[in-house]
DNA sequence: ACACAAAAGTGCGTGCGCGCAAAAATGCGC
DNA sequence: GCGCATTTTTGCGCGCACGCACTTTTGTGT
């Protein structure tokens, strides 16, 4: 039945509510500055109650970043599954992560300005990278056929950690901030940083223990 | 001058306040159950105001776990520095982590019962493992003499992530919980889980990129 | 079409985390 | 010992996260 395939009305309304809330949070943050966004305002703009807002998000930063990072982490698993089956695991993982987080996928313009505007938003954006861990573990397990659950979890966690280091390096404030306290990202493309960071894990992904 | 060596009275009082707060949080949690501990009670027991409590801790779980995990993460860096200089990096790192988190160092008795009693405490305990990342990076840099800052950060982050996976595996609820909903840790010693997890990173620690 | 179950939305109250500014404590030079 | 600078403590107020219980909406079987 159609409702099972795409999820029913309830499921679609749930997704729509979440998207409406994060879109409202982002718009209000861009209009008034992230520190001036109020939960009551976000909820009202999305047409739900503040309590419902908290059913979906535990902080303002989480809601704002959700509109920017939008399930990117979840797509890493799908990207890895889509890599050629005969490609070495290390390369496949690197390209899957770079595809979702670099090479044209990184935030730009107003969104980038926003996530680097406060420590809280920067930290939340960096934290969203951790979301790749579970989908990646599932995709690695499917790809390798390995039943070493701990080993797979460790490799996925290491990749997630390396990606987080690269993203943190990319968004961290420059040592000497620009005039007016402007914060800019690293001049290096995120794809470069990701590849360099993940290259250090190539040996671990290439020579599995056992 | 003496005050510079050990830190002055101000510094010593700061340390004492933090220890007093976390000890009070732990004692009240053991006496009344972690969910019934109030910030006002912790602050009063430690002899400071609730506002001061929040200068040191951002949550009740953080204060409780601080009394249990007590700077263990910071000592991993020192433990690595203390390993034989000619020992391969991978083995030195593994033994340093195991020394601080396993092999007789893991929580037992009431403390163990407490950190596995609620999802919040379990998550906070697992999160404290992330604290090994910076001290470990500093110790790896000192030990290898490498100036590849990103590479060192990635290796330290990967080790931290692997240790977190092992600790999370150790404290996670058993699939079939005991009667009365009792939660127990994995039957395997934490040292075993840590060694197995970190073994997967031995190739990355042994064959540096470059 | 209806009845019932399940899930989502919501109001309310509670506890609390944090920014700000003022008071108190400590460090230091003279 | 004193004056000044710095740091820590604290009170206050605000915004908010969440548990609980109730209402509303959606899903499902008959």
CSV table of C-alpha atoms (C1' of nucleotides) in Angstrom, one decimal:
chain,number,residue,atom,x,y,z
A,1,UNK,CA,0.0,0.0,0.0
A,2,UNK,CA,1.2,3.5,-0.8
A,3,UNK,CA,1.2,4.6,2.8
A,4,UNK,CA,3.7,1.9,3.7
A,5,UNK,CA,6.0,2.8,0.8
A,6,UNK,CA,6.3,6.5,1.5
A,7,UNK,CA,5.1,6.4,5.1
A,8,UNK,CA,1.6,7.6,5.8
A,9,UNK,CA,0.3,11.1,6.3
A,10,UNK,CA,1.5,11.0,9.8
A,11,UNK,CA,5.1,10.3,8.7
A,12,UNK,CA,4.9,12.9,6.0
A,13,UNK,CA,3.6,15.5,8.4
A,14,UNK,CA,6.4,14.7,10.9
A,15,UNK,CA,9.0,15.3,8.2
A,16,UNK,CA,7.3,18.5,7.1
A,17,UNK,CA,7.1,19.7,10.7
A,18,UNK,CA,10.8,19.1,11.2
A,19,UNK,CA,11.7,20.9,7.9
A,20,UNK,CA,9.4,23.7,8.7
A,21,UNK,CA,10.9,24.3,12.1
A,22,UNK,CA,14.5,24.2,10.9
A,23,UNK,CA,13.7,26.4,7.9
A,24,UNK,CA,12.1,28.9,10.3
A,25,UNK,CA,15.1,28.8,12.6
A,26,UNK,CA,17.5,29.4,9.7
A,27,UNK,CA,15.4,32.3,8.3
A,28,UNK,CA,15.0,34.0,11.7
A,29,UNK,CA,18.7,33.5,12.4
A,30,UNK,CA,19.7,35.2,9.1
A,31,UNK,CA,17.2,38.0,9.6
A,32,UNK,CA,17.9,38.8,13.3
A,33,UNK,CA,21.2,37.1,14.1
A,34,UNK,CA,21.4,33.7,15.6
A,35,UNK,CA,21.6,35.0,19.2
A,36,UNK,CA,18.3,36.8,18.8
A,37,UNK,CA,16.2,33.9,17.8
A,38,UNK,CA,13.6,32.8,20.3
A,39,UNK,CA,12.0,29.4,20.6
A,40,UNK,CA,8.6,31.0,20.7
A,41,UNK,CA,9.3,32.8,17.4
A,42,UNK,CA,10.6,29.7,15.7
A,43,UNK,CA,7.5,27.7,16.8
A,44,UNK,CA,5.1,30.4,15.8
A,45,UNK,CA,6.7,30.8,12.4
A,46,UNK,CA,6.5,27.0,11.9
A,47,UNK,CA,2.9,26.9,13.0
A,48,UNK,CA,3.4,24.6,16.0
A,49,UNK,CA,3.8,25.0,19.8
A,50,UNK,CA,7.1,25.5,21.6
A,51,UNK,CA,6.6,22.1,23.1
A,52,UNK,CA,6.4,20.5,19.8
A,53,UNK,CA,9.6,22.4,18.8
A,54,UNK,CA,11.4,20.6,21.7
A,55,UNK,CA,10.1,17.3,20.5
A,56,UNK,CA,12.2,17.8,17.4
A,57,UNK,CA,15.2,19.9,18.6
A,58,UNK,CA,17.0,20.2,21.9
A,59,UNK,CA,18.6,23.6,21.1
A,60,UNK,CA,18.4,26.5,18.8
A,61,UNK,CA,21.7,25.6,17.2
A,62,UNK,CA,20.5,22.2,16.4
A,63,UNK,CA,17.5,23.5,14.6
A,64,UNK,CA,19.5,26.1,12.6
A,65,UNK,CA,22.3,23.6,11.6
A,66,UNK,CA,19.7,21.0,10.6
A,67,UNK,CA,18.5,23.4,7.8
A,68,UNK,CA,22.1,23.7,6.6
A,69,UNK,CA,23.5,20.2,7.1
A,70,UNK,CA,20.3,18.5,6.1
A,71,UNK,CA,20.8,14.8,6.3
A,72,UNK,CA,24.2,15.0,4.6
A,73,UNK,CA,25.6,12.5,7.2
A,74,UNK,CA,22.9,10.0,6.4
A,75,UNK,CA,23.7,10.1,2.7
A,76,UNK,CA,27.3,9.1,3.3
A,77,UNK,CA,26.2,5.5,3.8
A,78,UNK,CA,24.2,5.6,0.5
A,79,UNK,CA,27.2,7.1,-1.2
A,80,UNK,CA,29.5,4.3,0.0
A,81,UNK,CA,27.0,1.7,-1.1
A,82,UNK,CA,27.0,3.3,-4.5
A,83,UNK,CA,30.8,3.1,-5.0
A,84,UNK,CA,32.2,0.4,-7.4
A,85,UNK,CA,32.2,-2.9,-5.6
A,86,UNK,CA,35.8,-3.7,-6.6
A,87,UNK,CA,37.2,-0.3,-5.4
A,88,UNK,CA,39.5,-0.6,-2.4
A,89,UNK,CA,37.6,0.2,0.8
A,90,UNK,CA,39.8,3.1,1.8
A,91,UNK,CA,39.3,4.9,-1.5
A,92,UNK,CA,35.6,4.2,-1.5
A,93,UNK,CA,35.1,5.6,2.0
A,94,UNK,CA,37.2,8.7,1.2
A,95,UNK,CA,35.3,9.5,-1.9
A,96,UNK,CA,31.9,8.9,-0.3
A,97,UNK,CA,32.7,11.3,2.5
A,98,UNK,CA,34.3,13.9,0.1
A,99,UNK,CA,31.2,13.7,-2.1
A,100,UNK,CA,28.9,14.6,0.7
A,101,UNK,CA,31.0,17.1,2.6
A,102,UNK,CA,33.3,18.7,0.0
A,103,UNK,CA,33.6,19.1,-3.7
A,104,UNK,CA,30.7,21.6,-4.0
A,105,UNK,CA,28.7,20.3,-1.1
A,106,UNK,CA,30.1,22.5,1.6
A,107,UNK,CA,28.0,25.4,2.9
A,108,UNK,CA,28.6,28.8,1.2
A,109,UNK,CA,27.4,32.4,1.3
A,110,UNK,CA,25.0,33.3,4.1
A,111,UNK,CA,24.8,29.7,5.5
A,112,UNK,CA,28.6,29.6,5.8
A,113,UNK,CA,28.7,33.1,7.4
A,114,UNK,CA,26.1,31.9,9.9
A,115,UNK,CA,27.7,28.6,11.0
A,116,UNK,CA,30.9,30.4,11.7
A,117,UNK,CA,29.3,33.3,13.4
A,118,UNK,CA,29.1,31.9,16.9
A,119,UNK,CA,31.0,29.2,18.8
A,120,UNK,CA,27.8,27.4,19.5
A,121,UNK,CA,26.8,27.1,15.8
A,122,UNK,CA,30.3,26.2,14.8
A,123,UNK,CA,30.4,23.4,17.4
A,124,UNK,CA,27.0,22.1,16.4
A,125,UNK,CA,28.0,22.0,12.7
A,126,UNK,CA,31.1,20.1,13.5
A,127,UNK,CA,29.1,17.8,15.7
A,128,UNK,CA,26.7,16.8,12.9
A,129,UNK,CA,29.6,15.1,11.2
A,130,UNK,CA,29.3,12.4,13.9
A,131,UNK,CA,26.1,11.4,12.3
A,132,UNK,CA,28.0,9.6,9.5
A,133,UNK,CA,29.2,7.0,12.0
A,134,UNK,CA,26.2,4.6,12.1
A,135,UNK,CA,25.3,4.8,8.3
A,136,UNK,CA,29.0,4.3,7.5
A,137,UNK,CA,29.3,1.3,9.8
A,138,UNK,CA,26.2,-0.3,8.2
A,139,UNK,CA,27.6,0.4,4.7
A,140,UNK,CA,31.1,-1.0,5.6
A,141,UNK,CA,29.5,-4.1,7.0
A,142,UNK,CA,27.5,-4.6,3.9
A,143,UNK,CA,30.5,-4.0,1.6
A,144,UNK,CA,33.0,-6.2,3.4
A,145,UNK,CA,30.7,-8.9,4.6
A,146,UNK,CA,32.6,-8.9,7.8
A,147,UNK,CA,30.9,-10.0,11.0
A,148,UNK,CA,33.5,-8.3,13.3
A,149,UNK,CA,31.0,-5.8,14.7
A,150,UNK,CA,33.5,-4.2,17.0
A,151,UNK,CA,36.1,-3.8,14.2
A,152,UNK,CA,33.6,-2.2,11.9
A,153,UNK,CA,32.3,0.1,14.6
A,154,UNK,CA,35.9,1.2,15.3
A,155,UNK,CA,36.7,1.9,11.7
A,156,UNK,CA,33.5,3.9,11.2
A,157,UNK,CA,34.2,5.8,14.4
A,158,UNK,CA,37.7,6.5,13.3
A,159,UNK,CA,36.6,7.8,9.9
A,160,UNK,CA,33.9,9.9,11.6
A,161,UNK,CA,36.5,11.4,13.9
A,162,UNK,CA,38.9,12.1,11.1
A,163,UNK,CA,36.2,13.9,9.1
A,164,UNK,CA,35.2,15.9,12.2
A,165,UNK,CA,38.8,17.0,12.6
A,166,UNK,CA,38.9,18.1,9.0
A,167,UNK,CA,35.6,20.0,9.3
A,168,UNK,CA,36.7,21.5,12.6
A,169,UNK,CA,39.9,22.7,10.9
A,170,UNK,CA,37.9,24.1,8.0
A,171,UNK,CA,35.6,26.2,10.2
A,172,UNK,CA,37.9,27.2,12.9
A,173,UNK,CA,38.6,30.9,13.4
A,174,UNK,CA,41.6,32.2,11.6
A,175,UNK,CA,44.5,33.0,14.0
A,176,UNK,CA,44.4,36.6,13.1
A,177,UNK,CA,40.8,37.4,12.5
A,178,UNK,CA,39.9,39.8,9.8
A,179,UNK,CA,38.9,43.4,10.5
A,180,UNK,CA,35.5,43.8,12.2
A,181,UNK,CA,36.1,40.4,13.8
A,182,UNK,CA,35.0,38.6,10.6
A,183,UNK,CA,35.6,34.9,10.7
A,184,UNK,CA,36.6,33.0,7.6
A,185,UNK,CA,37.1,29.4,6.9
A,186,UNK,CA,40.4,27.8,6.0
A,187,UNK,CA,41.5,28.9,2.6
A,188,UNK,CA,42.0,25.2,1.6
A,189,UNK,CA,38.9,23.6,0.1
A,190,UNK,CA,37.2,21.2,2.5
A,191,UNK,CA,37.6,18.4,0.0
A,192,UNK,CA,41.4,18.7,0.3
A,193,UNK,CA,41.3,18.7,4.1
A,194,UNK,CA,39.0,15.7,4.1
A,195,UNK,CA,41.3,13.7,1.7
A,196,UNK,CA,44.4,14.6,3.7
A,197,UNK,CA,42.8,13.7,7.0
A,198,UNK,CA,41.2,10.4,5.8
A,199,UNK,CA,44.5,9.4,4.1
A,200,UNK,CA,45.9,8.8,7.5
A,201,UNK,CA,43.4,6.0,8.0
A,202,UNK,CA,44.0,4.3,4.7
A,203,UNK,CA,46.4,1.7,6.4
A,204,UNK,CA,43.7,0.8,9.0
A,205,UNK,CA,41.1,0.5,6.2
A,206,UNK,CA,43.4,-1.5,4.0
A,207,UNK,CA,44.8,-4.1,6.5
A,208,UNK,CA,42.0,-5.3,8.7
A,209,UNK,CA,43.1,-6.9,11.9
A,210,UNK,CA,42.6,-10.7,11.9
B,1,UNK,CA,58.0,31.9,44.3
B,2,UNK,CA,56.0,29.1,45.8
B,3,UNK,CA,52.6,30.4,44.7
B,4,UNK,CA,53.8,30.1,41.1
B,5,UNK,CA,54.9,26.5,41.5
B,6,UNK,CA,51.8,25.0,42.9
B,7,UNK,CA,49.5,27.8,41.8
B,8,UNK,CA,48.4,30.3,44.5
B,9,UNK,CA,45.7,30.1,47.0
B,10,UNK,CA,43.2,31.1,44.3
B,11,UNK,CA,44.2,28.2,42.1
B,12,UNK,CA,44.1,25.7,45.0
B,13,UNK,CA,40.7,27.0,46.1
B,14,UNK,CA,39.4,26.6,42.5
B,15,UNK,CA,40.6,22.9,42.4
B,16,UNK,CA,39.1,22.3,45.9
B,17,UNK,CA,35.8,23.8,44.9
B,18,UNK,CA,35.5,21.6,41.8
B,19,UNK,CA,36.4,18.5,43.8
B,20,UNK,CA,34.0,19.4,46.5
B,21,UNK,CA,31.2,19.9,44.1
B,22,UNK,CA,31.7,16.6,42.2
B,23,UNK,CA,32.1,14.7,45.5
B,24,UNK,CA,28.9,16.2,46.8
B,25,UNK,CA,27.1,15.3,43.5
B,26,UNK,CA,28.3,11.7,43.7
B,27,UNK,CA,27.4,11.3,47.4
B,28,UNK,CA,23.9,12.7,46.8
B,29,UNK,CA,23.4,10.6,43.7
B,30,UNK,CA,24.4,7.4,45.7
B,31,UNK,CA,22.1,8.4,48.6
B,32,UNK,CA,19.0,9.5,46.7
B,33,UNK,CA,19.4,8.2,43.2
B,34,UNK,CA,20.9,10.3,40.4
B,35,UNK,CA,17.5,11.6,39.1
B,36,UNK,CA,16.7,13.1,42.5
B,37,UNK,CA,19.7,15.2,42.9
B,38,UNK,CA,19.1,18.9,42.8
B,39,UNK,CA,21.6,21.7,41.9
B,40,UNK,CA,20.6,23.6,45.0
B,41,UNK,CA,21.4,20.6,47.1
B,42,UNK,CA,24.8,19.9,45.5
B,43,UNK,CA,25.8,23.6,45.8
B,44,UNK,CA,24.7,23.7,49.5
B,45,UNK,CA,26.6,20.5,50.3
B,46,UNK,CA,29.7,22.0,48.7
B,47,UNK,CA,29.3,25.3,50.4
B,48,UNK,CA,29.0,27.5,47.3
B,49,UNK,CA,26.1,29.1,45.4
B,50,UNK,CA,24.2,27.4,42.6
B,51,UNK,CA,25.7,30.0,40.2
B,52,UNK,CA,29.1,28.9,41.2
B,53,UNK,CA,28.2,25.3,40.6
B,54,UNK,CA,27.3,26.3,37.0
B,55,UNK,CA,30.7,27.9,36.6
B,56,UNK,CA,32.2,24.5,37.0
B,57,UNK,CA,29.6,22.1,35.6
B,58,UNK,CA,27.0,22.4,32.9
B,59,UNK,CA,24.9,19.5,34.0
B,60,UNK,CA,24.3,17.2,36.9
B,61,UNK,CA,25.7,14.2,35.0
B,62,UNK,CA,28.9,16.1,34.3
B,63,UNK,CA,29.4,16.7,38.0
B,64,UNK,CA,28.7,13.1,39.0
B,65,UNK,CA,30.9,11.6,36.4
B,66,UNK,CA,33.7,14.0,37.2
B,67,UNK,CA,34.0,12.4,40.6
B,68,UNK,CA,34.3,8.9,39.0
B,69,UNK,CA,36.3,9.6,35.9
B,70,UNK,CA,38.6,12.1,37.7
B,71,UNK,CA,41.1,13.4,35.1
B,72,UNK,CA,41.7,9.9,33.8
B,73,UNK,CA,41.7,11.2,30.3
B,74,UNK,CA,44.4,13.8,31.1
B,75,UNK,CA,46.6,11.1,32.5
B,76,UNK,CA,46.7,9.2,29.2
B,77,UNK,CA,49.0,11.8,27.7
B,78,UNK,CA,51.4,11.4,30.7
B,79,UNK,CA,51.1,7.7,30.4
B,80,UNK,CA,52.2,7.8,26.8
B,81,UNK,CA,55.1,10.1,27.6
B,82,UNK,CA,56.2,7.6,30.2
B,83,UNK,CA,56.3,4.6,27.7
B,84,UNK,CA,59.7,3.4,26.5
B,85,UNK,CA,61.0,5.7,23.8
B,86,UNK,CA,61.9,2.8,21.5
B,87,UNK,CA,58.5,1.1,21.8
B,88,UNK,CA,56.5,1.2,18.6
B,89,UNK,CA,53.9,4.0,18.7
B,90,UNK,CA,50.9,1.7,18.3
B,91,UNK,CA,51.8,-0.4,21.2
B,92,UNK,CA,52.7,2.5,23.4
B,93,UNK,CA,49.4,4.2,22.7
B,94,UNK,CA,47.4,1.0,23.3
B,95,UNK,CA,49.2,0.4,26.7
B,96,UNK,CA,48.8,4.0,27.7
B,97,UNK,CA,45.1,3.9,27.1
B,98,UNK,CA,44.6,0.5,28.7
B,99,UNK,CA,46.6,1.6,31.8
B,100,UNK,CA,44.2,4.5,32.4
B,101,UNK,CA,40.9,2.9,31.4
B,102,UNK,CA,41.3,-0.8,32.0
B,103,UNK,CA,43.5,-3.2,34.0
B,104,UNK,CA,42.1,-2.3,37.4
B,105,UNK,CA,41.3,1.3,36.6
B,106,UNK,CA,37.7,0.8,35.5
B,107,UNK,CA,34.9,1.9,37.8
B,108,UNK,CA,33.5,-0.8,40.1
B,109,UNK,CA,30.9,-1.3,42.8
B,110,UNK,CA,28.6,1.6,43.5
B,111,UNK,CA,30.3,3.9,41.0
B,112,UNK,CA,29.8,1.4,38.2
B,113,UNK,CA,26.2,0.8,39.3
B,114,UNK,CA,25.6,4.5,39.2
B,115,UNK,CA,27.1,5.3,35.7
B,116,UNK,CA,25.0,2.5,34.2
B,117,UNK,CA,21.8,3.5,36.0
B,118,UNK,CA,20.6,6.1,33.5
B,119,UNK,CA,21.1,6.8,29.9
B,120,UNK,CA,22.3,10.3,30.7
B,121,UNK,CA,25.1,9.1,33.1
B,122,UNK,CA,26.1,6.3,30.7
B,123,UNK,CA,26.4,8.8,27.8
B,124,UNK,CA,28.3,11.3,30.0
B,125,UNK,CA,30.8,8.6,31.1
B,126,UNK,CA,31.3,7.5,27.5
B,127,UNK,CA,31.8,11.2,26.5
B,128,UNK,CA,34.6,11.8,29.0
B,129,UNK,CA,36.7,9.4,26.9
B,130,UNK,CA,36.9,12.2,24.3
B,131,UNK,CA,39.0,14.1,26.8
B,132,UNK,CA,42.0,11.9,25.9
B,133,UNK,CA,42.2,13.5,22.4
B,134,UNK,CA,44.1,16.7,23.1
B,135,UNK,CA,46.6,15.2,25.6
B,136,UNK,CA,47.2,12.3,23.3
B,137,UNK,CA,47.8,14.5,20.3
B,138,UNK,CA,50.4,16.5,22.4
B,139,UNK,CA,52.1,13.3,23.5
B,140,UNK,CA,52.2,11.8,20.0
B,141,UNK,CA,53.7,15.0,18.6
B,142,UNK,CA,56.3,15.0,21.3
B,143,UNK,CA,57.1,11.3,20.8
B,144,UNK,CA,57.2,11.3,17.0
B,145,UNK,CA,58.7,14.8,16.5
B,146,UNK,CA,56.3,15.1,13.6
B,147,UNK,CA,55.1,18.6,12.5
B,148,UNK,CA,52.2,17.2,10.6
B,149,UNK,CA,49.6,18.8,12.8
B,150,UNK,CA,46.6,17.6,10.9
B,151,UNK,CA,48.0,14.0,10.8
B,152,UNK,CA,48.6,14.0,14.5
B,153,UNK,CA,45.1,15.4,15.2
B,154,UNK,CA,43.6,12.7,13.1
B,155,UNK,CA,45.5,9.8,14.7
B,156,UNK,CA,44.6,11.1,18.2
B,157,UNK,CA,41.0,11.6,17.2
B,158,UNK,CA,40.8,8.1,15.8
B,159,UNK,CA,42.3,6.6,18.9
B,160,UNK,CA,39.9,8.6,21.0
B,161,UNK,CA,37.0,7.4,18.9
B,162,UNK,CA,38.1,3.7,19.1
B,163,UNK,CA,38.4,4.0,22.9
B,164,UNK,CA,35.0,5.5,23.1
B,165,UNK,CA,33.5,2.7,21.1
B,166,UNK,CA,35.1,0.2,23.5
B,167,UNK,CA,33.9,2.0,26.6
B,168,UNK,CA,30.4,2.4,25.0
B,169,UNK,CA,30.4,-1.4,24.3
B,170,UNK,CA,31.4,-2.1,27.9
B,171,UNK,CA,28.7,0.0,29.5
B,172,UNK,CA,25.8,-0.7,27.1
B,173,UNK,CA,22.8,-2.4,28.5
B,174,UNK,CA,22.7,-6.1,28.0
B,175,UNK,CA,20.3,-7.2,25.3
B,176,UNK,CA,18.3,-9.2,27.8
B,177,UNK,CA,18.4,-7.2,31.0
B,178,UNK,CA,18.5,-9.0,34.3
B,179,UNK,CA,15.5,-9.3,36.5
B,180,UNK,CA,14.5,-6.1,38.2
B,181,UNK,CA,15.8,-4.3,35.1
B,182,UNK,CA,19.3,-4.4,36.5
B,183,UNK,CA,21.9,-3.3,34.0
B,184,UNK,CA,25.3,-4.9,33.9
B,185,UNK,CA,28.4,-4.2,31.9
B,186,UNK,CA,29.8,-6.5,29.3
B,187,UNK,CA,31.3,-9.6,30.8
B,188,UNK,CA,34.5,-8.9,29.0
B,189,UNK,CA,37.1,-6.9,30.9
B,190,UNK,CA,37.4,-3.3,29.6
B,191,UNK,CA,41.1,-3.9,29.0
B,192,UNK,CA,40.3,-6.7,26.5
B,193,UNK,CA,37.7,-4.5,24.6
B,194,UNK,CA,40.2,-1.6,24.5
B,195,UNK,CA,43.0,-3.7,23.1
B,196,UNK,CA,40.8,-5.3,20.5
B,197,UNK,CA,39.4,-1.9,19.4
B,198,UNK,CA,42.7,-0.2,19.3
B,199,UNK,CA,44.3,-3.0,17.4
B,200,UNK,CA,42.3,-2.0,14.4
B,201,UNK,CA,44.2,1.3,14.4
B,202,UNK,CA,47.7,-0.3,14.6
B,203,UNK,CA,48.2,0.0,10.8
B,204,UNK,CA,47.4,3.7,10.8
B,205,UNK,CA,49.7,4.3,13.8
B,206,UNK,CA,52.5,2.2,12.2
B,207,UNK,CA,52.5,3.5,8.6
B,208,UNK,CA,52.2,7.3,8.8
B,209,UNK,CA,51.1,8.9,5.5
B,210,UNK,CA,54.0,10.8,3.8
C,1,DA,C1',-18.6,4.2,9.0
C,2,DC,C1',-17.1,3.1,13.4
C,3,DA,C1',-14.2,1.7,17.3
C,4,DC,C1',-10.0,1.3,19.1
C,5,DA,C1',-4.9,1.8,19.1
C,6,DA,C1',-1.0,4.4,18.4
C,7,DA,C1',1.4,8.5,17.5
C,8,DA,C1',1.9,13.5,17.6
C,9,DG,C1',0.7,17.9,19.5
C,10,DT,C1',0.1,20.7,23.4
C,11,DG,C1',-0.3,23.1,28.1
C,12,DC,C1',1.6,23.4,32.4
C,13,DG,C1',4.9,23.4,35.9
C,14,DT,C1',9.5,22.5,37.3
C,15,DG,C1',14.3,22.8,37.4
C,16,DC,C1',18.1,24.7,35.5
C,17,DG,C1',21.9,26.8,32.4
C,18,DC,C1',23.7,31.1,31.5
C,19,DG,C1',24.7,36.3,30.6
C,20,DC,C1',25.3,40.4,33.1
C,21,DA,C1',26.8,43.2,36.7
C,22,DA,C1',28.2,43.9,41.3
C,23,DA,C1',30.6,42.2,45.5
C,24,DA,C1',34.3,39.7,47.5
C,25,DA,C1',38.7,37.4,47.4
C,26,DT,C1',43.3,37.0,45.8
C,27,DG,C1',47.8,38.5,43.6
C,28,DC,C1',51.2,41.7,43.1
C,29,DG,C1',54.1,45.8,43.3
C,30,DC,C1',55.5,49.5,46.0
D,1,DG,C1',50.2,47.7,55.0
D,2,DC,C1',48.1,49.6,51.1
D,3,DG,C1',46.3,50.4,46.5
D,4,DC,C1',45.1,48.6,42.3
D,5,DA,C1',44.3,44.8,39.0
D,6,DT,C1',42.5,40.4,38.2
D,7,DT,C1',39.8,36.6,39.2
D,8,DT,C1',36.1,34.3,41.5
D,9,DT,C1',31.7,34.3,43.7
D,10,DT,C1',27.2,35.5,43.7
D,11,DG,C1',22.3,37.4,42.9
D,12,DC,C1',19.1,38.2,39.5
D,13,DG,C1',16.4,37.5,35.7
D,14,DC,C1',15.5,35.4,31.5
D,15,DG,C1',14.9,31.8,28.3
D,16,DC,C1',14.4,27.2,27.8
D,17,DA,C1',14.5,21.9,28.0
D,18,DC,C1',11.8,18.3,29.6
D,19,DG,C1',8.4,15.2,32.2
D,20,DC,C1',3.7,14.4,32.7
D,21,DA,C1',-0.9,14.1,31.4
D,22,DC,C1',-4.4,15.3,28.3
D,23,DT,C1',-6.2,16.4,23.6
D,24,DT,C1',-6.1,15.7,18.7
D,25,DT,C1',-4.9,13.3,14.6
D,26,DT,C1',-3.9,9.4,12.0
D,27,DG,C1',-3.8,4.3,11.1
D,28,DT,C1',-6.0,0.0,11.1
D,29,DG,C1',-9.2,-3.7,11.3
D,30,DT,C1',-13.9,-5.0,11.0
